[in-house]
Short mmCIF file of C-alpha atoms in Angstrom, two decimals:
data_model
loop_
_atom_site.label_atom_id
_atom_site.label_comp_id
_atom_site.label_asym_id
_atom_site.label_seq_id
_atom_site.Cartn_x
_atom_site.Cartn_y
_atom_site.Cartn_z
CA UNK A 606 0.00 0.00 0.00
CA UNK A 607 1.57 3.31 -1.07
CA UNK A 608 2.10 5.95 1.96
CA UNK A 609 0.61 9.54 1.15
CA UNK A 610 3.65 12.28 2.17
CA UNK A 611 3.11 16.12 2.89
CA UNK A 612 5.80 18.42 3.05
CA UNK A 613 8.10 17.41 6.10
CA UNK A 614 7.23 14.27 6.51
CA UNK A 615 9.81 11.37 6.50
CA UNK A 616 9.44 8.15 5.78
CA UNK A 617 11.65 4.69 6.44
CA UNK A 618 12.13 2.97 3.16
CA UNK A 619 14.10 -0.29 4.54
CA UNK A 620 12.60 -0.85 8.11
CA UNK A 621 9.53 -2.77 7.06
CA UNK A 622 11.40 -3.58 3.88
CA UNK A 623 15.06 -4.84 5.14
CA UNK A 624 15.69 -6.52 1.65
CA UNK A 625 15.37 -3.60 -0.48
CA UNK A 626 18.02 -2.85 -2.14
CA UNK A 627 17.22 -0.76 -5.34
CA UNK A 628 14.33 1.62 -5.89
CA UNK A 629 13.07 3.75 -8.55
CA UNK A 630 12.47 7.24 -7.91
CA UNK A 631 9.78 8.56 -10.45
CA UNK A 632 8.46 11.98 -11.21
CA UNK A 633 5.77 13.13 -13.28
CA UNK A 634 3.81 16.72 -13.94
CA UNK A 635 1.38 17.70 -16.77
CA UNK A 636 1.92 21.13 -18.41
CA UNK A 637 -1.03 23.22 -18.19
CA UNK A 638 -1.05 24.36 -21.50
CA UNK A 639 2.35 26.01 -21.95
CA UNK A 640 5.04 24.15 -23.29
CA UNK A 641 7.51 23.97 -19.99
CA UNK A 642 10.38 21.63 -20.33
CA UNK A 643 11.25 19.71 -17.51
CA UNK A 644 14.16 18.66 -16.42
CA UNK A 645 14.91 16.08 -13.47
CA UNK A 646 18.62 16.04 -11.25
CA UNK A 647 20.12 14.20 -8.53
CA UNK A 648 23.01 15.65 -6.25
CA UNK A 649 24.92 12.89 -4.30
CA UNK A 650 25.76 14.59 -0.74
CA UNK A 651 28.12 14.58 1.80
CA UNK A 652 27.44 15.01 5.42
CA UNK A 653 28.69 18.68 4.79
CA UNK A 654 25.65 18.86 2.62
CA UNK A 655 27.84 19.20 -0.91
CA UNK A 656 29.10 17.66 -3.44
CA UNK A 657 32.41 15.92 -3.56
CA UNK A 658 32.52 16.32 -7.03
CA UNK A 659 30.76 17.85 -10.27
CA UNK A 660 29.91 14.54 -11.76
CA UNK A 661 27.67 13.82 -8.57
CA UNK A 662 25.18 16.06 -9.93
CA UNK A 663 23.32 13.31 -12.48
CA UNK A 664 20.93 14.48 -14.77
CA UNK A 665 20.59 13.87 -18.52
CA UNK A 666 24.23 15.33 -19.47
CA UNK A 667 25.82 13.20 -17.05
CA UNK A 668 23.42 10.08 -16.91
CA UNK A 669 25.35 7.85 -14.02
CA UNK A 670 27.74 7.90 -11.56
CA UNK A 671 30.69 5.64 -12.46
CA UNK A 672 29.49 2.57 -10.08
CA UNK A 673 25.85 2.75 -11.78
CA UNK A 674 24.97 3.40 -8.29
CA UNK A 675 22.48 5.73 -9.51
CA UNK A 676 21.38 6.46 -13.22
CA UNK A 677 18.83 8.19 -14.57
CA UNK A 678 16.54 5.50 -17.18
CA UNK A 679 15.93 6.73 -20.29
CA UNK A 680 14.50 4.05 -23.12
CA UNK A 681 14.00 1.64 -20.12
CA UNK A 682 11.38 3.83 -18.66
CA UNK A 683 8.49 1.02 -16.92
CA UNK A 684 5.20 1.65 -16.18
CA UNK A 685 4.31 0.64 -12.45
CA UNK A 686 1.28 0.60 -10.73
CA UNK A 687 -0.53 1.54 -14.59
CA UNK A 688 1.67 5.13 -14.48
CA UNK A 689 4.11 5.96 -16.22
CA UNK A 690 6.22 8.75 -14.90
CA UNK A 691 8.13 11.62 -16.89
CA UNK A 692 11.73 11.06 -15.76
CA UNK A 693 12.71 7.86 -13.62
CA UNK A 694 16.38 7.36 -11.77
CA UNK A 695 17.24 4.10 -10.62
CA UNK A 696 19.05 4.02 -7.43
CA UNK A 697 21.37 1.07 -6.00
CA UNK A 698 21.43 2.10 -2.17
CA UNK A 699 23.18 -1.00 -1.61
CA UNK A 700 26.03 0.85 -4.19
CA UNK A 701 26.30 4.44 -2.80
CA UNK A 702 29.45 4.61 -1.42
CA UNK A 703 29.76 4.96 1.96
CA UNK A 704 30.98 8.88 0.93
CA UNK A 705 27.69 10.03 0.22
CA UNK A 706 25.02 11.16 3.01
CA UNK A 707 21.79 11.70 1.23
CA UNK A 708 20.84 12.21 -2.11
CA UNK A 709 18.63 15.23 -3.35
CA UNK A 710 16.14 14.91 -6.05
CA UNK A 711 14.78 18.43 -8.00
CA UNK A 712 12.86 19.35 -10.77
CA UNK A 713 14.05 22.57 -12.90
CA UNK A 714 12.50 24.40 -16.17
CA UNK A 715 14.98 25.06 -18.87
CA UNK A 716 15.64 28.55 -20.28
CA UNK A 717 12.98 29.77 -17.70
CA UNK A 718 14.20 33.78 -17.22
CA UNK A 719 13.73 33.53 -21.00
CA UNK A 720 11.13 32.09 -21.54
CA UNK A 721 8.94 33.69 -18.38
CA UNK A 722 8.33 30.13 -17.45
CA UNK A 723 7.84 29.08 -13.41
CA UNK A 724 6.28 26.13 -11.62
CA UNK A 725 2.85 27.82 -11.85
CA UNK A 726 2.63 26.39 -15.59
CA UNK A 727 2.68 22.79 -14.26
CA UNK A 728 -0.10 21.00 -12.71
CA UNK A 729 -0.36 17.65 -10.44
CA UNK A 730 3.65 17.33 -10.09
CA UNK A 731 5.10 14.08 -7.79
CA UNK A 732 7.64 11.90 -6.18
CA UNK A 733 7.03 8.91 -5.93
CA UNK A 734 9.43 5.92 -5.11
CA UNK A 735 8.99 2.20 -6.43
CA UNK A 736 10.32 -0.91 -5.08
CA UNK A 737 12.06 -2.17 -8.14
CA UNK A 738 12.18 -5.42 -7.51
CA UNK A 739 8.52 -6.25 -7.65
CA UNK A 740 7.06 -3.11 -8.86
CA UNK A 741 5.48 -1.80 -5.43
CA UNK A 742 4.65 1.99 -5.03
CA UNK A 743 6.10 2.70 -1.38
CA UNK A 744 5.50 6.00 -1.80
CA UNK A 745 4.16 9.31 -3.31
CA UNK A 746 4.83 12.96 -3.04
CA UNK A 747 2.50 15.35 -4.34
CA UNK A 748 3.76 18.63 -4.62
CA UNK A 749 0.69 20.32 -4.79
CA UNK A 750 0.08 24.31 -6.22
CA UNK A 751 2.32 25.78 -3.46
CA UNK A 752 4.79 27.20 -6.20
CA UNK A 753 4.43 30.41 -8.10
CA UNK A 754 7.65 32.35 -9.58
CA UNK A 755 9.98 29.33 -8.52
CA UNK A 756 11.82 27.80 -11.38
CA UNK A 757 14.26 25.15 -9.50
CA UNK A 758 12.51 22.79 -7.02
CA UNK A 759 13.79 20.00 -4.57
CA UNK A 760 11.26 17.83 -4.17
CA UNK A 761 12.60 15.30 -1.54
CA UNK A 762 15.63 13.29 -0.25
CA UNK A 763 16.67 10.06 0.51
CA UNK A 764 19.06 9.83 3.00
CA UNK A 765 20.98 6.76 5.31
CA UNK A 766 20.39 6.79 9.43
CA UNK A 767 21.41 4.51 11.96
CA UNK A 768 22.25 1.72 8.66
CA UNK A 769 18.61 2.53 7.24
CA UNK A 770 17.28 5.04 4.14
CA UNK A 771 14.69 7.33 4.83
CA UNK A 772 13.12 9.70 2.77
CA UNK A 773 12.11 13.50 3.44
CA UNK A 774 9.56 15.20 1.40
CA UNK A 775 11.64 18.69 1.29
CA UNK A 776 9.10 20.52 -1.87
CA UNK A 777 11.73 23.54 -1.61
CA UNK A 778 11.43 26.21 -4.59
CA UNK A 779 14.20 28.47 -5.77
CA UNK A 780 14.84 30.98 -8.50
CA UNK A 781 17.72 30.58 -10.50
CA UNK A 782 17.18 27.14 -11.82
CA UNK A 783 19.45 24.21 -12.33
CA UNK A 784 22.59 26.98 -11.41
CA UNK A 785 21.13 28.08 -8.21
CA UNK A 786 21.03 24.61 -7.38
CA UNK A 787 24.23 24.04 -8.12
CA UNK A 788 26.04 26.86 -6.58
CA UNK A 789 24.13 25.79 -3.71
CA UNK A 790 25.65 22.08 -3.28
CA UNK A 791 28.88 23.28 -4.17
CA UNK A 792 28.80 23.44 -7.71
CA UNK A 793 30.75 26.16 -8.99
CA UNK A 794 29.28 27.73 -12.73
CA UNK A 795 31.07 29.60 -14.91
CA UNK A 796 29.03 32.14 -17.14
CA UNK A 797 28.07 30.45 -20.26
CA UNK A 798 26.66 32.53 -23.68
CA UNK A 799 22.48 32.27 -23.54
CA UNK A 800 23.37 31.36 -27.36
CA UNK A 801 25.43 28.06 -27.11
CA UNK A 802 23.38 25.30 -25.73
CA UNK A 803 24.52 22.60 -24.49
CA UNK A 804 27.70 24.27 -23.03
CA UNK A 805 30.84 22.23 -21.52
CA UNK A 806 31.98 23.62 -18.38
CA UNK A 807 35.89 24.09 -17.47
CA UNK A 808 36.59 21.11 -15.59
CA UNK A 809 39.99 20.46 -13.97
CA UNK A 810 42.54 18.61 -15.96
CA UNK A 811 42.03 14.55 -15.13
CA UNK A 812 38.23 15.40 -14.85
CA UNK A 813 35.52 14.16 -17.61
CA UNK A 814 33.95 16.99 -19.35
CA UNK A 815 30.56 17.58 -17.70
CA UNK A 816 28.02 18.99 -20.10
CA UNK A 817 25.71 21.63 -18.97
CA UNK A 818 22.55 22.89 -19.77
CA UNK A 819 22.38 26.57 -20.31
CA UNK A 820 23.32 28.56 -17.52
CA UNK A 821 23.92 31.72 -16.57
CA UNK A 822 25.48 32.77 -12.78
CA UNK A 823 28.23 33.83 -11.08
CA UNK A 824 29.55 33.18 -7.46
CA UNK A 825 28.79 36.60 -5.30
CA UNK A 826 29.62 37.61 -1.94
CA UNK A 827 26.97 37.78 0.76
CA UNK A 828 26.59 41.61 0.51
CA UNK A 829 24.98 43.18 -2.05
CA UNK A 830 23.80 46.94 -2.46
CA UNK A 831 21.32 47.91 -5.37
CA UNK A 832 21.42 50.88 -7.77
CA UNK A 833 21.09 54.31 -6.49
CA UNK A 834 17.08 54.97 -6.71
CA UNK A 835 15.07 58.21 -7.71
CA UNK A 836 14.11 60.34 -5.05
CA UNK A 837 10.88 60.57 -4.14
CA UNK A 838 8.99 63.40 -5.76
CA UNK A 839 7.18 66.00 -3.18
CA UNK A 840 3.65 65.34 -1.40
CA UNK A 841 1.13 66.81 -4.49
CA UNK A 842 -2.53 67.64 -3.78
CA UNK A 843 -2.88 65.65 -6.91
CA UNK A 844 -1.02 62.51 -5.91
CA UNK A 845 -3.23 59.23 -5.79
CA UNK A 846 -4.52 58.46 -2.18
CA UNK A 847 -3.11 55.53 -0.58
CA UNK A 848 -5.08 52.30 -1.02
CA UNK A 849 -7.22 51.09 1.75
CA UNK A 850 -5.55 48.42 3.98
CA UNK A 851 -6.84 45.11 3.65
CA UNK A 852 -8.53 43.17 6.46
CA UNK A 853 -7.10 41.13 8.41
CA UNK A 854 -7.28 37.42 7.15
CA UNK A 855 -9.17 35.87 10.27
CA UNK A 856 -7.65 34.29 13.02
CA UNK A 857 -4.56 36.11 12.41
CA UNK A 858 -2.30 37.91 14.98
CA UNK A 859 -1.64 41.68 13.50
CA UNK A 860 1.27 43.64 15.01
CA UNK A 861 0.49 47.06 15.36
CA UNK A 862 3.17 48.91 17.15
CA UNK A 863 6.76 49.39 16.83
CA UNK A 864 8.43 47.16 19.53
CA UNK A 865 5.33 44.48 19.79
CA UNK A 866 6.32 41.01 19.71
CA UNK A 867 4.99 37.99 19.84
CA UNK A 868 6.50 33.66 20.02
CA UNK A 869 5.58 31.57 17.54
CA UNK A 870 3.75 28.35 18.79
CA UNK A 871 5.92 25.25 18.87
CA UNK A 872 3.97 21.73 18.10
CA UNK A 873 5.25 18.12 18.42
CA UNK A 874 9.13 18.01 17.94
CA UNK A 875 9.51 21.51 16.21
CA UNK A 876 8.15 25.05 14.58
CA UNK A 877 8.25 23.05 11.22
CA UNK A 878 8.51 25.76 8.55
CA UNK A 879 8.24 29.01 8.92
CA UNK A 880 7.05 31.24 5.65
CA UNK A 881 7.59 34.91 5.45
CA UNK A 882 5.31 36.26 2.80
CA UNK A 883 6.00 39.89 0.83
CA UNK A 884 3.42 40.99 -0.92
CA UNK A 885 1.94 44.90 -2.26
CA UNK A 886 0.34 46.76 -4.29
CA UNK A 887 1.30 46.92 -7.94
CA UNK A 888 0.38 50.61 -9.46
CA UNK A 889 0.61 50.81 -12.85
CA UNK A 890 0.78 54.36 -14.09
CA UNK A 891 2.45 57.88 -14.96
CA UNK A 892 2.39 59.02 -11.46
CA UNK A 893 4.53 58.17 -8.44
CA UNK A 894 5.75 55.13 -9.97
CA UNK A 895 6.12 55.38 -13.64
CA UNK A 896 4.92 53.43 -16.30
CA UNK A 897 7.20 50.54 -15.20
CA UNK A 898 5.59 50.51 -11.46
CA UNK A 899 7.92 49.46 -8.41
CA UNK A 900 9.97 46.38 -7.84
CA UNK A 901 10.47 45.63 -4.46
CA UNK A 902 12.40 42.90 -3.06
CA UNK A 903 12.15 40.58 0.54
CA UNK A 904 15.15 39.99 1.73
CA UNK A 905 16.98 39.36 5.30
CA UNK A 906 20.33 39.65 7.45
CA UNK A 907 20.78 36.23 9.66
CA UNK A 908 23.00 35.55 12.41
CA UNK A 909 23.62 31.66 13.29
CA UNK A 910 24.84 30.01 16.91
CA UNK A 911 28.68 29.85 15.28
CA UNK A 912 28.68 33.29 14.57
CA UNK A 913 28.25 33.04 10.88
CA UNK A 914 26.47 36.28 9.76
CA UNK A 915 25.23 36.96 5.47
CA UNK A 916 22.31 38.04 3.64
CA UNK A 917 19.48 36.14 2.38
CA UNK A 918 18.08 37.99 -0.61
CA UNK A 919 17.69 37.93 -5.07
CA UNK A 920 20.67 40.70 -4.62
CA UNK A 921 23.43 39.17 -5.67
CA UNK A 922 21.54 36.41 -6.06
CA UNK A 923 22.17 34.98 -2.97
CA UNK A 924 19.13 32.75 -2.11
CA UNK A 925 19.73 30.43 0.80
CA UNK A 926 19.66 26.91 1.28
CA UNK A 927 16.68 25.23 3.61
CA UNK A 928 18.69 22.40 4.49
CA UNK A 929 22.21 23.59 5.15
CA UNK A 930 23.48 27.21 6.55
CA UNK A 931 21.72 29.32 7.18
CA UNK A 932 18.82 27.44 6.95
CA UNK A 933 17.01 29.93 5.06
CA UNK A 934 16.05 30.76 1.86
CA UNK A 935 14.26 32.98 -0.73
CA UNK A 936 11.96 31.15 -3.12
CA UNK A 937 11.50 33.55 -5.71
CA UNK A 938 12.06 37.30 -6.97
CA UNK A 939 8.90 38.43 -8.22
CA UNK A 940 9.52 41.58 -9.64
CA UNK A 941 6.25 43.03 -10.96
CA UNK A 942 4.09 42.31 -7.79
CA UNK A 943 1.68 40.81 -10.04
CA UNK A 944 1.89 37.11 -8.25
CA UNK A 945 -0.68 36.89 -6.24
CA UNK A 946 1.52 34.78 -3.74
CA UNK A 947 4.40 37.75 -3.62
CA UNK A 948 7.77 36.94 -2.49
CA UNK A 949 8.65 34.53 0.10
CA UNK A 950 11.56 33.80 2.62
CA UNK A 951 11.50 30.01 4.16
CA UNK A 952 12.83 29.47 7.72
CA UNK A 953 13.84 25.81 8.79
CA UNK A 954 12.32 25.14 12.02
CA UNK A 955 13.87 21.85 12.62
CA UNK A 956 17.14 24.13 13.13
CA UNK A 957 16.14 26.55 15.75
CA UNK A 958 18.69 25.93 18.24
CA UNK A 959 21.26 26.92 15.01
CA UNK A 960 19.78 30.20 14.37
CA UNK A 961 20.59 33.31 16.69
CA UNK A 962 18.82 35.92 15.09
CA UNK A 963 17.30 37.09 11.89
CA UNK A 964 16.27 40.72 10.75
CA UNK A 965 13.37 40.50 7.71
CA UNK A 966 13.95 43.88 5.22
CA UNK A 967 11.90 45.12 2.26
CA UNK A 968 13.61 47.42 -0.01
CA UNK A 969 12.81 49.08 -3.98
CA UNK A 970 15.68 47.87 -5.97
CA UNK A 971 13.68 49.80 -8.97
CA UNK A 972 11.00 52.68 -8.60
CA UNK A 973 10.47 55.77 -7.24
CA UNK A 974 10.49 55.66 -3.00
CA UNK A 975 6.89 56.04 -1.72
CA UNK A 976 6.26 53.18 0.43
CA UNK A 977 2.99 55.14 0.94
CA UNK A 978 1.76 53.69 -2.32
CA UNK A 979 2.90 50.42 -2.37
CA UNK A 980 0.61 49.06 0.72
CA UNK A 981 3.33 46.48 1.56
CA UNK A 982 2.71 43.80 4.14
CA UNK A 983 4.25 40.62 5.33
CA UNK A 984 2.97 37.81 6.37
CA UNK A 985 5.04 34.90 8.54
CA UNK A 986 2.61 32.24 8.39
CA UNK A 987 3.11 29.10 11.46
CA UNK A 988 2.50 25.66 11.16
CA UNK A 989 1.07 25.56 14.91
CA UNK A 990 -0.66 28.74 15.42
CA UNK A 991 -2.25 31.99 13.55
CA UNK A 992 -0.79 33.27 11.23
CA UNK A 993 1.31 37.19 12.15
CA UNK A 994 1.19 40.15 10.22
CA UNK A 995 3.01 43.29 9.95
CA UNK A 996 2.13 46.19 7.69
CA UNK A 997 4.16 48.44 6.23
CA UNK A 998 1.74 51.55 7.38
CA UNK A 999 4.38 54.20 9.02
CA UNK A 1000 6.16 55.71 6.47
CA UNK A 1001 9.31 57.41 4.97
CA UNK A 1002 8.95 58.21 1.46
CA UNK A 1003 13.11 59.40 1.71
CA UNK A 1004 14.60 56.26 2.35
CA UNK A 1005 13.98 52.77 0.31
CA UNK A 1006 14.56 50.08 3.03
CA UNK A 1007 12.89 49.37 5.67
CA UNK A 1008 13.71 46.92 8.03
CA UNK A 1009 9.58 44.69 8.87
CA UNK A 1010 10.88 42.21 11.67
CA UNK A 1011 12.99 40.66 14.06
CA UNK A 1012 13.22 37.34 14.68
CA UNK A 1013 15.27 36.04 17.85
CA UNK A 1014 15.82 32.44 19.27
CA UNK A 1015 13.95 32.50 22.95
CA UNK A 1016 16.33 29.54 24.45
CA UNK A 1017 16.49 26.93 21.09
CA UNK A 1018 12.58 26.80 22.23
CA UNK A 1019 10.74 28.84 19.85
CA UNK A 1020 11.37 32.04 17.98
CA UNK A 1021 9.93 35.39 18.81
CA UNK A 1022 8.65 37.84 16.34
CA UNK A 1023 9.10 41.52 16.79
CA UNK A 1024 7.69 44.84 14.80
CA UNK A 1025 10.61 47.28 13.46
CA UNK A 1026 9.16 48.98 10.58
CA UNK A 1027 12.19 51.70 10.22
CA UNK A 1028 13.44 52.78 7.31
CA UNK A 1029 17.01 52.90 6.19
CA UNK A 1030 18.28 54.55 3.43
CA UNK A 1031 19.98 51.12 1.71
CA UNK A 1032 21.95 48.21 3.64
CA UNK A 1033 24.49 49.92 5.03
CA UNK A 1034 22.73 51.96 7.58
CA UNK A 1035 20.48 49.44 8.05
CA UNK A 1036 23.49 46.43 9.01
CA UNK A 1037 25.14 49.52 11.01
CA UNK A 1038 21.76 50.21 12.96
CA UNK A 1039 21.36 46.41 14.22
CA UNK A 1040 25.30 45.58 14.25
CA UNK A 1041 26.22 43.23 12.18
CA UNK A 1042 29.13 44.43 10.60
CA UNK A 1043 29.30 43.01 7.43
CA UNK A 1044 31.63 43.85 3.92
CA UNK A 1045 28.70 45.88 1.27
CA UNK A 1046 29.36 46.51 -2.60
CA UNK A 1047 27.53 47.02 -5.31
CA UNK A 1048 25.95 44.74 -6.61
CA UNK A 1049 22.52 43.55 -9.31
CA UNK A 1050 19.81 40.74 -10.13
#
């Protein structure tokens, strides 16, 4: 009987079945009218939560590891349980050298920045994992409509404990694609023409070519500062008035004063996942913002236990991991406001007692400055309680950041939420104002 997963659950793949020694992970999706390509990868991990090597990232331009121990099945594609899936990779667990911690399974569109593709165009996407020996469906992930402007997605891990293999349903998004991913597990990409396609990477001497799909990044530090933006014109009798605040979704906890703070409830084990949503208004017009309207970006500063201190934010394009330091990360840049699900920053629960401190920022990386206009609001949605809200409803049409929240460990036993909602003019006087003291240049998305 096949075991229904949500998002964090795990599952034990060879307690009940001790014998099992090679399973087929399958995934499938159906397009939902646009013509998305697909692609499916595997990373092999260490316990560091990298690679070891390039060619442990298996997809179709490197098919297998050397030992076979995992391969992705192309002609020799089966149909179990009457479905066949899009992509299938067989994996040998008995094989995977003793090296390799977990592996990570993701789905990623190709050309997607080009081709204004996301996850939104796919409908009724899955994990599942077969018993290949007799055909059994152990069990199924189903990722569900949870993804918007995401274009890289890791769906769920297998990884060993205690001499068994478990799996985790992760459902992560990202932006950047396949070389967000990559840069992520240690993966280093260099910039490759959008015109050549597929693209060999510089590989060491001694080292098999690995051939790439298109990609286009570059390896940035953690602090990045945005363009110098237009001043906001002066107050007009004539100026739009602001929109009228939304109500409160019910049940939810809204913070209205500077300083106000509230914990976040803790269930059975841990806070789960935490989401931070950004969303606004998107004006389209001659006035305040210009025909082009206002980008604005959710980002955050984080501070972990060891004293490691960065940036979470599309800046730079540094987006966070979920599952290694800092345990947080961005899934998206939407940079119209049009999504209805805005922008959203992911907080690992499960690694509270690793986190010190985290400060949540908005700021316009394009546009002219009148927060006024832009009716911003966050969100940080629980998995145990209500969710919190903080609007962005004090303003300072000068400046274009504004620090929304602080988060702070309360004794690795929950995290509590504060209101800020102080404006900064860019990331520099912000880090300065909360000490954190970290290196700032220039820097674009």
């Amino acid at each position: 009987m096949t075991v229904e997963l949500i998002k964090g659950q795990k599952c034990n793949l060879t307690k009940d079945t001790p014998l099992l020694t090679r399973i087929i992970v399958g995934m499938g999706w159906h397009n939902t009218g646009s013509a998305v390509e697909v692609d499916f990868s595997a990373f092999l991990l260490t316990p560091s939560q990298s690679v070891s090597k390039d060619e442990d990232l298996i997809f179709y331009g490197n098919a297998s590891t050397p030992d076979q121990s995992v391969s992705v099945l192309q002609s020799d594609k089966k149909t179990y349980a009457g479905l066949t899936d899009n992509t299938q990779i067989a994996v040998s667990l008995s094989k995977i050298p003793a090296e390799y911690e977990r592996i990570a399974f993701a789905l990623t569109i190709y050309e997607a920045e080009k081709r204004q593709h996301s996850f939104s165009l796919l409908d009724d996407a899955y994990l599942r994992i077969i018993n290949a020996a007799d055909g059994t469906e152990l069990l199924r992930y189903r990722l569900g409509k949870a993804f918007t402007v995401e274009t890289a997605i890791v769906a769920g891990e297998i990884y060993r404990y205690q001499n068994e293999w478990k799996f985790s349903a992760v459902g992560s998004g990202y932006a950047g694609g396949l070389a967000a991913l990559c840069q992520s597990y240690g993966i280093r990409i260099n910039d490759i023409l959008p015109s050549v396609q597929p693209a060999s990477r510089v590989v060491q001497p001694q080292q098999s070519p690995l051939i790439l799909p298109e990609l286009r990044s570059r390896p940035k530090p953690a602090g990045h500062l945005p363009p110098s933006l237009p001043a906001s014109p002066p107050a007009s009798p004539a100026s739009p008035a602001s929109p009228p605040a939304p109500p409160l979704n019910p049940g939810s906890h809204l913070l209205k004063q500077r300083g106000e703070r509230i914990n976040l409830q803790k269930g059975a084990g841990s806070l789960g996942e935490i989401l931070i949503n950004l969303n606004w208004v998107q004006t389209q017009s001659s006035g305040w913002f210009g025909s082009k309207g206002i980008d604005l970006d959710l980002g955050c500063l984080f501070e972990l236990k060891n004293g490691l201190k960065g940036s979470v934010q599309a800046l730079g394009e540094s987006f966070g991991s979920l599952n290694r330091p800092p345990y947080i990360s961005l899934d998206g840049d939407d940079r119209t406001g049009s999504i209805a699900t805005g922008e959203n920053l992911r907080i690992n629960g499960h690694y509270l007692s690793e986190i010190s401190r985290i400060v949540v920022f908005a700021f316009i990386y394009e546009g002219i400055t009148n927060w006024s206009q832009a009716d911003a609001r966050v969100t940080i949605r629980q998995q145990n309680g209500p969710d919190i809200e903080v609007r962005l409803d004090e303003y300072n049409n000068n400046k274009g950041m504004c620090a929304i929240a602080m988060i702070r460990n309360q004794q690795d036993e929950t995290f509590s939420v504060e209101r800020l909602v102080e404006y900064f003019a860019g990331h520099e006087e912000l880090d300065q104002h909360y000490n954190w003291n970290l290196r700032w240049e220039a820097g674009s998305k």
